[in-house]
Amino acid sequence: IDLGAGNFKEIREQNPLTKFFPFDSKVKRSSVLVRDTLEDTTKFVMYVKGAAEQILSLCNYRMNKEGDIEELSEDDKQSVLTAMDNMTCTGLRCLGVGYRIYNQDEIPFKSTVSYKLEDQDAEILFEDMVWIGCVGIKDPVRKEVPDAVATCQRAGIVVRMVTGDHLETAKHIAKECGILTCSDHVCMTGGEFRELSDEDKKKVLPRLRVLARSKPADKEELVIWYKTCNEPKDIVAVTGDGANDALALKNADVGLSMGIQGTDVAKEASD
C-alpha cells in the first residue's frame, strides 16, 4: 500500500515531538503535538486518534480525497457513522484519525523555549479539528479462547466481557467467544449502566454478558455489586492488564493480571 508518505524516519525528524498525550480511557484517545521545522517553525500540528465517534465529535472540518479541507456537514457525519456501523457489526474496531494546525501563539505553552505544555492547559486545543478518516481493525479471537470460555461455563462460572470497545464490536466478539449465547443475555454501554437504578440492577445485571464503552470505575462498580448486592452473592474473579484495571483487580476475590502484557500496576493489584 502506497501511503504517499515517503521516508517515515525523515518525516519524524522534520516534525519533532513536542508533547505526547497517552491513551486516556475517559476520552478514548491518544495524541501527539509536533513542530514543523521544515516550512514554518512557528507552526504546530496536533494529530489525534482513538474511538472513531469520539474523534468525530472533535471535528468541524474534513479532508477530502484531493487533500483539501472542507466543512464537515451533518450529512458527512452521518455517512461516517453509517460506515462505522457496517464495520462494528462485523467485529472491526473503528479508529478515527484527525488533526489541527496551530500557530505558536495559539498554544498555552509554559515556556516557548522548552515548549512545555501542561495536560490541563491543552484541552482547549481539542476542538475545530479536521477529520481525516476512519479505519477498521480486526483483532482476531485466539483459537483457544472459545474452548477456555466453555470450560469455565461448564464449571458454573459466568463469563462477562467488560471493554472499552464499541457495543456492536463487543457483541460480535462475545458471540465468537461463546460469551453471548442467547437472546435473554443483556448487552449495554457504560453510559447505560451508570443510569441504572438499584432496582434495575437487580433485574438486569444477573443477565449481563457484555458491558461496552466502559470506564475503569464501571468495572470496579460491577465487581462490588456482584460481590455484595447480587442474590446469591458471587465470588468474583477479574482479569486485566492495565493500570485502569487496578481497582477492579484489587476489589475482586481473585485478581488475575495478564502475564507478559500486563503492566506492573495491574500485577501488583492482582493475587
CSV table of C-alpha atoms in Angstrom, one decimal:
chain,number,residue,atom,x,y,z
A,1,ILE,CA,0.0,0.0,0.0
A,2,ASP,CA,1.4,3.4,-1.0
A,3,LEU,CA,0.6,5.9,1.7
A,4,GLY,CA,2.4,8.6,-0.1
A,5,ALA,CA,4.5,9.4,3.0
A,6,GLY,CA,8.0,8.7,1.7
A,7,ASN,CA,10.6,8.1,4.4
A,8,PHE,CA,8.9,8.0,7.8
A,9,LYS,CA,12.1,8.4,9.7
A,10,GLU,CA,12.9,11.6,7.8
A,11,ILE,CA,9.4,12.9,8.2
A,12,ARG,CA,9.6,12.4,12.0
A,13,GLU,CA,13.0,14.2,12.2
A,14,GLN,CA,11.5,17.1,10.3
A,15,ASN,CA,8.5,17.2,12.7
A,16,PRO,CA,9.9,16.6,16.2
A,17,LEU,CA,7.6,15.5,19.0
A,18,THR,CA,6.7,18.4,21.4
A,19,LYS,CA,4.1,16.7,23.6
A,20,PHE,CA,2.7,13.2,23.8
A,21,PHE,CA,-0.7,12.5,25.3
A,22,PRO,CA,-1.0,8.8,26.1
A,23,PHE,CA,-4.3,7.0,25.6
A,24,ASP,CA,-6.9,8.1,28.2
A,25,SER,CA,-9.8,5.7,28.7
A,26,LYS,CA,-12.0,8.6,29.8
A,27,VAL,CA,-11.9,10.4,26.4
A,28,LYS,CA,-10.8,7.2,24.5
A,29,ARG,CA,-8.0,8.9,22.5
A,30,SER,CA,-4.3,9.5,22.3
A,31,SER,CA,-2.5,12.3,20.5
A,32,VAL,CA,0.8,13.9,19.7
A,33,LEU,CA,1.8,17.6,19.2
A,34,VAL,CA,4.6,18.0,16.7
A,35,ARG,CA,6.5,21.1,15.4
A,36,ASP,CA,7.1,21.8,11.8
A,37,THR,CA,10.8,22.5,11.4
A,38,LEU,CA,10.8,22.4,7.6
A,39,GLU,CA,8.4,25.0,6.3
A,40,ASP,CA,7.3,27.2,9.2
A,41,THR,CA,8.9,26.8,12.6
A,42,THR,CA,6.0,28.7,14.3
A,43,LYS,CA,3.5,26.0,13.2
A,44,PHE,CA,2.5,23.1,15.3
A,45,VAL,CA,0.3,20.1,14.4
A,46,MET,CA,-1.9,18.0,16.8
A,47,TYR,CA,-2.6,14.5,15.5
A,48,VAL,CA,-5.2,12.6,17.4
A,49,LYS,CA,-6.5,9.0,17.1
A,50,GLY,CA,-9.0,7.0,19.1
A,51,ALA,CA,-12.6,5.8,19.3
A,52,ALA,CA,-14.0,6.9,15.9
A,53,GLU,CA,-17.2,8.5,17.3
A,54,GLN,CA,-15.2,10.4,19.9
A,55,ILE,CA,-12.7,11.8,17.3
A,56,LEU,CA,-15.6,12.7,15.0
A,57,SER,CA,-17.2,14.8,17.8
A,58,LEU,CA,-14.0,16.9,17.9
A,59,CYS,CA,-14.1,17.8,14.2
A,60,ASN,CA,-15.9,20.6,12.3
A,61,TYR,CA,-13.9,20.1,9.1
A,62,ARG,CA,-12.8,17.2,6.9
A,63,MET,CA,-10.1,16.4,4.4
A,64,ASN,CA,-11.4,15.3,1.0
A,65,LYS,CA,-9.7,12.8,-1.3
A,66,GLU,CA,-7.8,15.6,-3.0
A,67,GLY,CA,-6.3,16.7,0.3
A,68,ASP,CA,-8.3,19.9,0.5
A,69,ILE,CA,-10.1,21.0,3.7
A,70,GLU,CA,-13.9,21.4,3.7
A,71,GLU,CA,-16.6,21.9,6.3
A,72,LEU,CA,-17.8,18.7,7.9
A,73,SER,CA,-21.6,18.7,7.3
A,74,GLU,CA,-24.2,16.7,9.3
A,75,ASP,CA,-24.6,14.5,6.2
A,76,ASP,CA,-20.8,13.8,6.2
A,77,LYS,CA,-21.0,12.8,9.9
A,78,GLN,CA,-24.0,10.5,9.2
A,79,SER,CA,-22.1,8.9,6.4
A,80,VAL,CA,-19.2,8.2,8.8
A,81,LEU,CA,-21.5,6.8,11.5
A,82,THR,CA,-23.1,4.5,8.9
A,83,ALA,CA,-19.7,3.2,7.7
A,84,MET,CA,-18.8,2.7,11.4
A,85,ASP,CA,-22.0,0.6,12.0
A,86,ASN,CA,-21.2,-1.5,9.0
A,87,MET,CA,-17.6,-2.2,10.3
A,88,THR,CA,-18.5,-2.7,14.0
A,89,CYS,CA,-21.2,-5.3,13.1
A,90,THR,CA,-18.5,-7.5,11.6
A,91,GLY,CA,-16.3,-7.2,14.7
A,92,LEU,CA,-14.0,-4.5,13.5
A,93,ARG,CA,-12.6,-1.9,15.9
A,94,CYS,CA,-13.1,1.6,14.4
A,95,LEU,CA,-10.3,4.0,14.8
A,96,GLY,CA,-10.8,7.7,13.9
A,97,VAL,CA,-7.9,10.0,12.9
A,98,GLY,CA,-7.9,13.8,12.9
A,99,TYR,CA,-5.6,16.8,13.2
A,100,ARG,CA,-5.3,20.5,13.5
A,101,ILE,CA,-2.6,23.1,12.7
A,102,TYR,CA,-1.9,25.8,15.3
A,103,ASN,CA,0.2,29.0,15.3
A,104,GLN,CA,2.6,29.0,18.2
A,105,ASP,CA,0.7,31.8,19.9
A,106,GLU,CA,-2.5,29.7,20.0
A,107,ILE,CA,-0.9,27.1,22.3
A,108,PRO,CA,-0.7,27.9,26.0
A,109,PHE,CA,3.0,26.9,26.4
A,110,LYS,CA,4.5,27.5,29.9
A,111,SER,CA,7.7,28.3,28.0
A,112,THR,CA,8.4,29.0,24.3
A,113,VAL,CA,12.0,27.9,24.8
A,114,SER,CA,11.3,24.3,26.1
A,115,TYR,CA,7.7,24.2,24.6
A,116,LYS,CA,6.4,22.9,27.9
A,117,LEU,CA,2.7,22.3,27.8
A,118,GLU,CA,0.6,21.0,30.8
A,119,ASP,CA,-2.2,18.5,30.1
A,120,GLN,CA,-4.9,20.6,31.7
A,121,ASP,CA,-3.9,23.6,29.5
A,122,ALA,CA,-4.1,21.5,26.4
A,123,GLU,CA,-7.8,20.7,26.5
A,124,ILE,CA,-8.7,23.9,24.6
A,125,LEU,CA,-6.7,22.5,21.6
A,126,PHE,CA,-9.1,19.6,21.0
A,127,GLU,CA,-11.8,21.4,19.1
A,128,ASP,CA,-12.4,22.5,15.5
A,129,MET,CA,-10.3,19.6,14.3
A,130,VAL,CA,-10.0,18.2,10.8
A,131,TRP,CA,-11.4,14.7,10.2
A,132,ILE,CA,-9.0,12.5,8.1
A,133,GLY,CA,-10.8,9.2,8.2
A,134,CYS,CA,-11.9,6.0,9.9
A,135,VAL,CA,-10.2,2.6,9.7
A,136,GLY,CA,-11.5,-0.8,10.8
A,137,ILE,CA,-9.0,-3.0,12.7
A,138,LYS,CA,-9.5,-6.7,13.1
A,139,ASP,CA,-8.2,-8.3,16.3
A,140,PRO,CA,-8.9,-12.0,15.8
A,141,VAL,CA,-10.0,-14.1,18.7
A,142,ARG,CA,-7.3,-16.6,19.6
A,143,LYS,CA,-8.4,-20.1,18.6
A,144,GLU,CA,-8.1,-21.4,22.2
A,145,VAL,CA,-10.5,-18.7,23.7
A,146,PRO,CA,-13.9,-20.3,22.9
A,147,ASP,CA,-12.8,-23.6,24.5
A,148,ALA,CA,-11.5,-21.8,27.6
A,149,VAL,CA,-14.8,-19.9,27.9
A,150,ALA,CA,-16.7,-23.1,27.5
A,151,THR,CA,-14.6,-24.8,30.2
A,152,CYS,CA,-15.4,-22.0,32.6
A,153,GLN,CA,-19.1,-22.2,31.8
A,154,ARG,CA,-19.2,-26.0,32.4
A,155,ALA,CA,-17.7,-25.3,35.8
A,156,GLY,CA,-20.5,-23.0,36.7
A,157,ILE,CA,-18.6,-19.8,36.0
A,158,VAL,CA,-20.5,-16.9,34.3
A,159,VAL,CA,-18.1,-15.2,31.9
A,160,ARG,CA,-18.7,-11.5,31.3
A,161,MET,CA,-16.9,-9.1,29.0
A,162,VAL,CA,-16.2,-5.5,30.1
A,163,THR,CA,-14.5,-3.5,27.4
A,164,GLY,CA,-13.9,0.0,26.0
A,165,ASP,CA,-14.8,-1.2,22.5
A,166,HIS,CA,-17.9,-0.1,20.6
A,167,LEU,CA,-21.0,-2.0,21.6
A,168,GLU,CA,-21.5,-3.7,18.3
A,169,THR,CA,-17.9,-4.7,18.0
A,170,ALA,CA,-18.0,-6.1,21.6
A,171,LYS,CA,-21.2,-8.1,20.8
A,172,HIS,CA,-19.7,-9.7,17.7
A,173,ILE,CA,-16.5,-10.7,19.6
A,174,ALA,CA,-18.6,-12.0,22.6
A,175,LYS,CA,-20.5,-14.3,20.2
A,176,GLU,CA,-17.3,-15.6,18.7
A,177,CYS,CA,-16.0,-16.4,22.2
A,178,GLY,CA,-19.2,-18.1,23.3
A,179,ILE,CA,-20.0,-15.4,25.9
A,180,LEU,CA,-23.1,-14.1,24.3
A,181,THR,CA,-25.2,-17.2,23.5
A,182,CYS,CA,-28.9,-16.5,23.9
A,183,SER,CA,-31.5,-13.7,23.4
A,184,ASP,CA,-32.0,-13.3,27.1
A,185,HIS,CA,-28.4,-12.1,27.6
A,186,VAL,CA,-28.0,-8.4,28.2
A,187,CYS,CA,-25.5,-6.1,26.4
A,188,MET,CA,-25.2,-2.4,27.3
A,189,THR,CA,-22.8,0.5,27.3
A,190,GLY,CA,-21.1,2.1,30.3
A,191,GLY,CA,-23.3,5.1,29.9
A,192,GLU,CA,-26.5,3.0,30.1
A,193,PHE,CA,-25.1,1.1,33.1
A,194,ARG,CA,-24.4,4.3,35.0
A,195,GLU,CA,-28.1,5.3,34.6
A,196,LEU,CA,-29.5,2.1,36.1
A,197,SER,CA,-31.3,2.4,39.4
A,198,ASP,CA,-30.7,-0.1,42.2
A,199,GLU,CA,-33.9,-1.9,41.3
A,200,ASP,CA,-32.9,-2.0,37.6
A,201,LYS,CA,-29.6,-3.5,38.5
A,202,LYS,CA,-31.2,-6.4,40.4
A,203,LYS,CA,-33.3,-7.2,37.2
A,204,VAL,CA,-30.6,-6.6,34.6
A,205,LEU,CA,-27.1,-7.4,35.9
A,206,PRO,CA,-27.6,-11.1,36.6
A,207,ARG,CA,-28.2,-11.4,32.8
A,208,LEU,CA,-25.4,-9.0,31.8
A,209,ARG,CA,-22.8,-10.5,29.4
A,210,VAL,CA,-21.3,-7.5,27.7
A,211,LEU,CA,-20.5,-4.0,29.0
A,212,ALA,CA,-19.0,-1.9,26.2
A,213,ARG,CA,-17.6,1.7,26.1
A,214,SER,CA,-17.0,1.3,29.8
A,215,LYS,CA,-14.8,3.4,32.1
A,216,PRO,CA,-12.5,1.9,34.8
A,217,ALA,CA,-15.0,2.9,37.5
A,218,ASP,CA,-17.7,0.9,35.8
A,219,LYS,CA,-15.6,-2.3,36.1
A,220,GLU,CA,-14.9,-1.7,39.7
A,221,GLU,CA,-18.6,-1.0,40.5
A,222,LEU,CA,-19.6,-4.2,38.7
A,223,VAL,CA,-17.2,-6.2,40.8
A,224,ILE,CA,-18.5,-4.7,44.1
A,225,TRP,CA,-22.2,-5.2,43.0
A,226,TYR,CA,-21.8,-8.9,42.2
A,227,LYS,CA,-19.9,-9.4,45.5
A,228,THR,CA,-22.3,-7.5,47.8
A,229,CYS,CA,-25.7,-7.0,46.1
A,230,ASN,CA,-26.4,-9.9,43.8
A,231,GLU,CA,-28.6,-12.7,45.2
A,232,PRO,CA,-26.9,-15.0,45.9
A,233,LYS,CA,-23.7,-13.1,46.3
A,234,ASP,CA,-21.0,-14.1,43.9
A,235,ILE,CA,-17.3,-15.0,44.2
A,236,VAL,CA,-15.8,-12.7,41.6
A,237,ALA,CA,-12.6,-13.2,39.5
A,238,VAL,CA,-11.3,-10.4,37.3
A,239,THR,CA,-8.7,-10.4,34.5
A,240,GLY,CA,-6.9,-7.2,33.5
A,241,ASP,CA,-3.7,-6.0,32.0
A,242,GLY,CA,-3.5,-2.2,32.6
A,243,ALA,CA,-3.4,0.5,35.2
A,244,ASN,CA,-7.1,1.1,34.5
A,245,ASP,CA,-7.9,-2.4,35.8
A,246,ALA,CA,-6.1,-2.0,39.1
A,247,LEU,CA,-9.2,-1.0,41.2
A,248,ALA,CA,-11.3,-3.9,39.8
A,249,LEU,CA,-8.5,-6.3,40.3
A,250,LYS,CA,-8.0,-5.2,43.9
A,251,ASN,CA,-11.7,-5.4,44.8
A,252,ALA,CA,-12.2,-8.9,43.2
A,253,ASP,CA,-12.0,-12.1,45.2
A,254,VAL,CA,-9.5,-13.3,42.7
A,255,GLY,CA,-7.4,-10.8,40.6
A,256,LEU,CA,-5.7,-12.2,37.5
A,257,SER,CA,-3.3,-9.9,35.6
A,258,MET,CA,-2.3,-10.8,32.1
A,259,GLY,CA,1.3,-12.3,32.1
A,260,ILE,CA,3.7,-10.7,29.6
A,261,GLN,CA,1.5,-7.8,28.5
A,262,GLY,CA,0.3,-6.9,32.0
A,263,THR,CA,1.5,-3.6,33.5
A,264,ASP,CA,3.3,-3.5,36.9
A,265,VAL,CA,0.3,-1.7,38.4
A,266,ALA,CA,-2.1,-4.5,37.3
A,267,LYS,CA,0.2,-7.2,38.5
A,268,GLU,CA,0.6,-5.5,42.0
A,269,ALA,CA,-3.2,-5.3,42.3
A,270,SER,CA,-3.6,-9.0,41.5
A,271,ASP,CA,-3.4,-12.1,43.5
